Amino acid sequence: MARWGRSTRASTERGRSAAVKLLNARGAASESLVERFHREMSVAASLDAPNIVRVFEVSKPDAPVPYIAMELLRGSDLASRLRKEPRLPLDELAVMVDQVARGLEVARARGVVHRDLKPHNLFLHDNALWKILDFGVAKVMDSEGTLTGEGIVGTPQYMAPEQASGGHVTHLADVYALGAIAYRCLTGRSPFKGKDLAELVYQVVHTPPIRPSMLGIPPALDDVLAVAMAKDPRRRFPSAQSFAQAFVAARRGNQPLVLEVPPSAWTG
């Protein structure tokens, strides 16, 4: 099996402070895991944007212990924040959605899908800048803009239906995940809760979540989240940026676009 070891602070050859993570790879499959590690970390290293954690250095393929040196961050991730405060203030959430969408747009331009966007992977650096972490399960889209194979990867509570069912995955899966995270931050609860993994995945694929406005959220945001979290990816916003623009506009009381809300988007 493979997993991250502890993270330590170090300096790169250029004198930059960095967080260094070591990969523990053991067992018969360790060689293939190390190859996968280098392939996927090279994807992360190719993304240079303020809202994506910077990768300074990746170990050479023949290094005794694989490692990655990343930008040293100060602050905490969204999951830690939500454990203290069940809901995020709407103004702050609008900033987070906008900044994370900017990072996702850079990834999309490079043909990269994150595939595991969740509160643990969103970090507020210096109390000012949201950054996307862990492109470790990211993949590069093919010429048709889709991803297939390699099983189901991601976190079910924020996983797009097509991803949960093992289907074709595009950048629209990241749009869905950002919408699901916004839903969680607004309502104080995950969109879906099952007694086990099978029930949870079934709900993600087939069951509409509770309408946000029934949980104390401004009704203007219902339609925006319904489009972002549409079961059918073709009904979602075409990009994270367009979702963020609609979210911010609805927060301000503006509705410049006519949104085509999917039928039966919500329960209630």
Coordinates of C-alpha atoms in Angstrom, one line a residue:
M1 CA 0.0 0.0 0.0
A2 CA 1.0 3.7 -0.2
R3 CA 0.3 6.7 1.9
W4 CA 1.9 10.0 2.8
G5 CA 4.4 10.0 5.7
R6 CA 4.9 13.0 7.9
S7 CA 5.3 16.5 6.6
T8 CA 8.5 18.4 7.5
R9 CA 9.7 21.9 6.9
A10 CA 12.7 22.4 4.7
S11 CA 14.3 24.8 2.2
T12 CA 14.6 24.3 -1.5
E13 CA 17.9 24.8 -3.4
R14 CA 16.7 28.4 -4.2
G15 CA 16.2 29.1 -0.5
R16 CA 12.4 29.0 -0.4
S17 CA 10.7 27.6 2.6
A18 CA 8.7 24.5 1.7
A19 CA 6.6 21.7 3.2
V20 CA 8.1 18.3 2.3
K21 CA 6.0 15.2 2.2
L22 CA 7.4 11.7 2.0
L23 CA 5.6 8.9 0.3
N24 CA 5.5 5.5 2.1
A25 CA 5.2 2.8 -0.5
R26 CA 5.3 -0.8 0.6
G27 CA 4.4 -4.2 -0.8
A28 CA 4.4 -5.8 -4.2
A29 CA 2.7 -2.9 -5.9
S30 CA 5.1 -0.3 -4.6
E31 CA 6.9 0.1 -7.9
S32 CA 3.7 0.9 -9.8
L33 CA 2.6 3.2 -7.0
V34 CA 5.8 5.2 -7.2
E35 CA 5.4 5.5 -11.0
R36 CA 1.9 6.7 -10.5
F37 CA 3.1 9.2 -7.8
H38 CA 5.7 10.7 -10.2
R39 CA 3.2 10.9 -13.0
E40 CA 0.5 12.6 -11.0
M41 CA 2.8 14.9 -9.1
S42 CA 4.2 16.1 -12.4
V43 CA 0.6 17.2 -13.2
A44 CA 0.4 19.1 -10.0
A45 CA 3.8 20.8 -10.6
S46 CA 2.6 22.1 -14.0
L47 CA -0.2 24.2 -12.4
D48 CA 1.0 27.7 -11.6
A49 CA -1.7 29.9 -10.1
P50 CA -2.3 31.9 -7.0
N51 CA -5.2 29.7 -5.9
I52 CA -3.4 26.4 -6.3
V53 CA -0.7 25.3 -3.9
R54 CA 2.6 25.5 -5.6
V55 CA 4.8 22.4 -6.1
F56 CA 8.4 23.4 -6.0
E57 CA 10.1 20.1 -6.5
V58 CA 9.3 16.4 -7.1
S59 CA 11.8 13.6 -6.3
K60 CA 13.6 11.9 -9.2
P61 CA 12.1 8.5 -10.3
D62 CA 15.1 6.7 -8.8
A63 CA 15.1 8.5 -5.5
P64 CA 15.2 6.0 -2.5
V65 CA 12.2 7.8 -0.9
P66 CA 9.7 9.6 -3.1
Y67 CA 8.9 13.1 -1.9
I68 CA 7.3 16.4 -2.9
A69 CA 8.3 19.9 -1.8
M70 CA 5.3 22.3 -1.8
E71 CA 4.6 25.9 -0.9
L72 CA 4.5 26.3 2.9
L73 CA 1.1 27.5 3.9
R74 CA -0.1 29.3 7.0
G75 CA -3.7 28.9 8.2
S76 CA -6.1 26.0 8.1
D77 CA -8.2 24.0 5.7
L78 CA -12.0 24.4 5.3
A79 CA -12.7 21.1 7.0
S80 CA -11.1 22.3 10.2
R81 CA -13.1 25.5 10.0
L82 CA -16.4 23.7 9.5
R83 CA -15.7 21.6 12.6
K84 CA -15.7 24.8 14.6
E85 CA -18.4 26.6 12.7
P86 CA -21.1 24.5 10.9
R87 CA -21.8 27.2 8.5
L88 CA -19.6 29.7 6.7
P89 CA -20.8 33.4 6.5
L90 CA -22.3 34.0 3.0
D91 CA -19.9 36.9 2.2
E92 CA -16.9 34.8 3.0
L93 CA -18.3 31.8 1.1
A94 CA -18.7 34.0 -2.0
V95 CA -15.1 34.9 -1.8
M96 CA -14.1 31.2 -1.4
V97 CA -16.2 30.1 -4.3
D98 CA -14.8 32.8 -6.5
Q99 CA -11.1 32.1 -5.6
V100 CA -11.4 28.3 -5.9
A101 CA -13.1 28.7 -9.2
R102 CA -10.1 30.7 -10.5
G103 CA -7.8 27.9 -9.5
L104 CA -10.1 25.3 -11.2
E105 CA -10.1 27.4 -14.4
V106 CA -6.3 27.3 -14.6
A107 CA -6.5 23.5 -14.2
R108 CA -9.2 23.2 -16.8
A109 CA -7.1 25.2 -19.3
R110 CA -4.3 22.7 -18.8
G111 CA -6.8 19.8 -19.3
V112 CA -6.6 18.8 -15.6
V113 CA -9.5 17.6 -13.5
H114 CA -9.0 17.5 -9.7
R115 CA -11.5 14.7 -9.0
D116 CA -11.4 15.0 -5.2
L117 CA -12.3 18.5 -4.4
K118 CA -13.6 18.6 -0.7
P119 CA -13.2 20.8 2.4
H120 CA -10.0 19.1 3.4
N121 CA -8.4 20.2 0.1
L122 CA -9.3 23.9 0.3
F123 CA -6.9 25.9 2.5
L124 CA -7.2 29.5 3.6
H125 CA -3.6 30.9 3.5
D126 CA -2.7 33.9 5.6
N127 CA -6.5 34.5 6.2
A128 CA -6.7 36.0 2.8
L129 CA -6.2 33.5 -0.1
W130 CA -8.0 30.2 -0.8
K131 CA -5.8 27.6 -2.3
I132 CA -6.6 24.2 -3.8
L133 CA -4.5 21.3 -2.4
D134 CA -3.8 17.7 -3.4
F135 CA -4.0 17.2 -7.1
G136 CA -2.7 13.7 -6.2
V137 CA -5.6 12.0 -7.9
A138 CA -5.9 14.5 -10.7
K139 CA -5.9 13.3 -14.3
V140 CA -5.3 14.9 -17.6
M141 CA -8.2 14.7 -20.0
D142 CA -7.9 13.1 -23.4
S143 CA -8.5 14.8 -26.7
E144 CA -12.3 14.5 -26.2
G145 CA -12.1 16.0 -22.7
T146 CA -13.0 12.9 -20.8
L147 CA -11.5 10.6 -18.2
T148 CA -12.2 6.9 -17.9
G149 CA -11.0 3.8 -16.1
E150 CA -8.9 3.3 -12.9
G151 CA -12.0 2.8 -10.8
I152 CA -13.9 5.3 -8.7
V153 CA -11.7 8.0 -7.1
G154 CA -12.9 10.7 -4.9
T155 CA -14.9 11.5 -1.7
P156 CA -18.6 10.4 -2.1
Q157 CA -20.2 13.4 -0.3
Y158 CA -18.8 15.7 -2.9
M159 CA -18.4 13.4 -5.9
A160 CA -20.3 14.0 -9.1
P161 CA -22.9 11.4 -10.0
E162 CA -21.1 10.4 -13.2
Q163 CA -17.9 9.9 -11.2
A164 CA -19.7 7.9 -8.5
S165 CA -21.1 5.6 -11.1
G166 CA -17.8 5.1 -12.8
G167 CA -18.7 7.0 -16.0
H168 CA -16.9 9.6 -18.1
V169 CA -15.5 12.4 -16.0
T170 CA -14.7 16.0 -17.2
H171 CA -14.0 19.3 -15.6
L172 CA -17.8 19.5 -14.9
A173 CA -17.2 17.0 -12.0
D174 CA -15.2 19.7 -10.3
V175 CA -18.0 22.2 -10.9
Y176 CA -20.3 19.8 -9.1
A177 CA -17.9 19.3 -6.2
L178 CA -17.6 23.1 -5.7
G179 CA -21.3 23.3 -5.7
A180 CA -21.6 20.5 -3.1
I181 CA -19.0 22.2 -0.9
A182 CA -20.9 25.5 -1.2
Y183 CA -24.1 23.6 -0.2
R184 CA -22.3 22.2 2.8
C185 CA -21.0 25.6 3.9
L186 CA -24.4 27.2 3.5
T187 CA -26.6 24.6 5.1
G188 CA -24.3 23.2 7.7
R189 CA -24.9 19.6 6.4
S190 CA -23.6 17.5 3.5
P191 CA -25.9 17.2 0.5
F192 CA -26.2 13.4 1.1
K193 CA -26.0 11.1 4.1
G194 CA -26.2 7.3 3.9
K195 CA -25.9 4.6 6.5
D196 CA -23.1 3.1 4.4
L197 CA -21.1 3.7 1.3
A198 CA -23.5 1.9 -1.0
E199 CA -26.5 4.0 0.2
L200 CA -24.5 7.2 0.0
V201 CA -23.4 6.5 -3.6
Y202 CA -27.0 5.7 -4.5
Q203 CA -28.1 9.0 -3.2
V204 CA -25.4 10.9 -5.0
V205 CA -26.5 9.3 -8.3
H206 CA -30.2 9.2 -7.9
T207 CA -31.6 11.3 -5.0
P208 CA -32.1 15.1 -5.0
P209 CA -30.8 16.8 -1.9
I210 CA -33.0 18.9 0.4
R211 CA -33.8 22.4 -1.1
P212 CA -31.3 24.8 0.5
S213 CA -33.9 27.5 1.2
M214 CA -35.7 25.0 3.4
L215 CA -32.6 25.0 5.6
G216 CA -32.5 28.8 6.1
I217 CA -30.6 29.8 2.9
P218 CA -31.7 32.8 0.7
P219 CA -34.0 31.4 -2.0
A220 CA -32.0 33.3 -4.7
L221 CA -29.3 30.7 -4.3
D222 CA -31.5 27.7 -4.8
D223 CA -31.4 27.9 -8.6
V224 CA -27.6 28.6 -8.7
L225 CA -26.8 25.5 -6.6
A226 CA -29.4 23.4 -8.5
V227 CA -27.5 24.0 -11.8
A228 CA -24.1 23.5 -10.2
M229 CA -25.2 20.2 -8.7
A230 CA -27.3 18.9 -11.6
K231 CA -27.2 15.1 -11.9
D232 CA -26.7 15.4 -15.6
P233 CA -23.4 17.2 -16.2
R234 CA -24.8 18.7 -19.5
R235 CA -27.2 20.8 -17.3
R236 CA -24.4 22.3 -15.1
F237 CA -22.6 25.5 -15.5
P238 CA -20.1 25.1 -18.3
S239 CA -17.2 26.1 -16.0
A240 CA -16.4 26.8 -12.4
Q241 CA -16.0 30.5 -13.3
S242 CA -19.5 30.8 -14.6
F243 CA -20.8 29.1 -11.5
A244 CA -18.9 31.5 -9.3
Q245 CA -20.2 34.5 -11.3
A246 CA -23.8 33.4 -10.8
F247 CA -23.2 32.6 -7.1
V248 CA -21.8 36.1 -6.5
A249 CA -24.5 37.8 -8.5
A250 CA -27.2 35.9 -6.6
R251 CA -25.5 36.8 -3.3
R252 CA -25.8 40.5 -4.3
G253 CA -29.5 40.1 -5.2
N254 CA -28.8 40.1 -8.9
Q255 CA -29.9 37.5 -11.4
P256 CA -28.4 38.5 -14.7
L257 CA -28.8 35.1 -16.3
V258 CA -31.9 33.0 -16.9
L259 CA -30.9 29.6 -15.4
E260 CA -32.3 26.4 -16.7
V261 CA -33.0 24.5 -13.5
P262 CA -33.0 20.7 -13.9
P263 CA -36.4 19.1 -13.1
S264 CA -36.7 17.6 -9.7
A265 CA -33.4 19.3 -8.6
W266 CA -34.4 19.3 -4.9
T267 CA -36.4 17.4 -2.3
G268 CA -39.0 19.7 -0.8

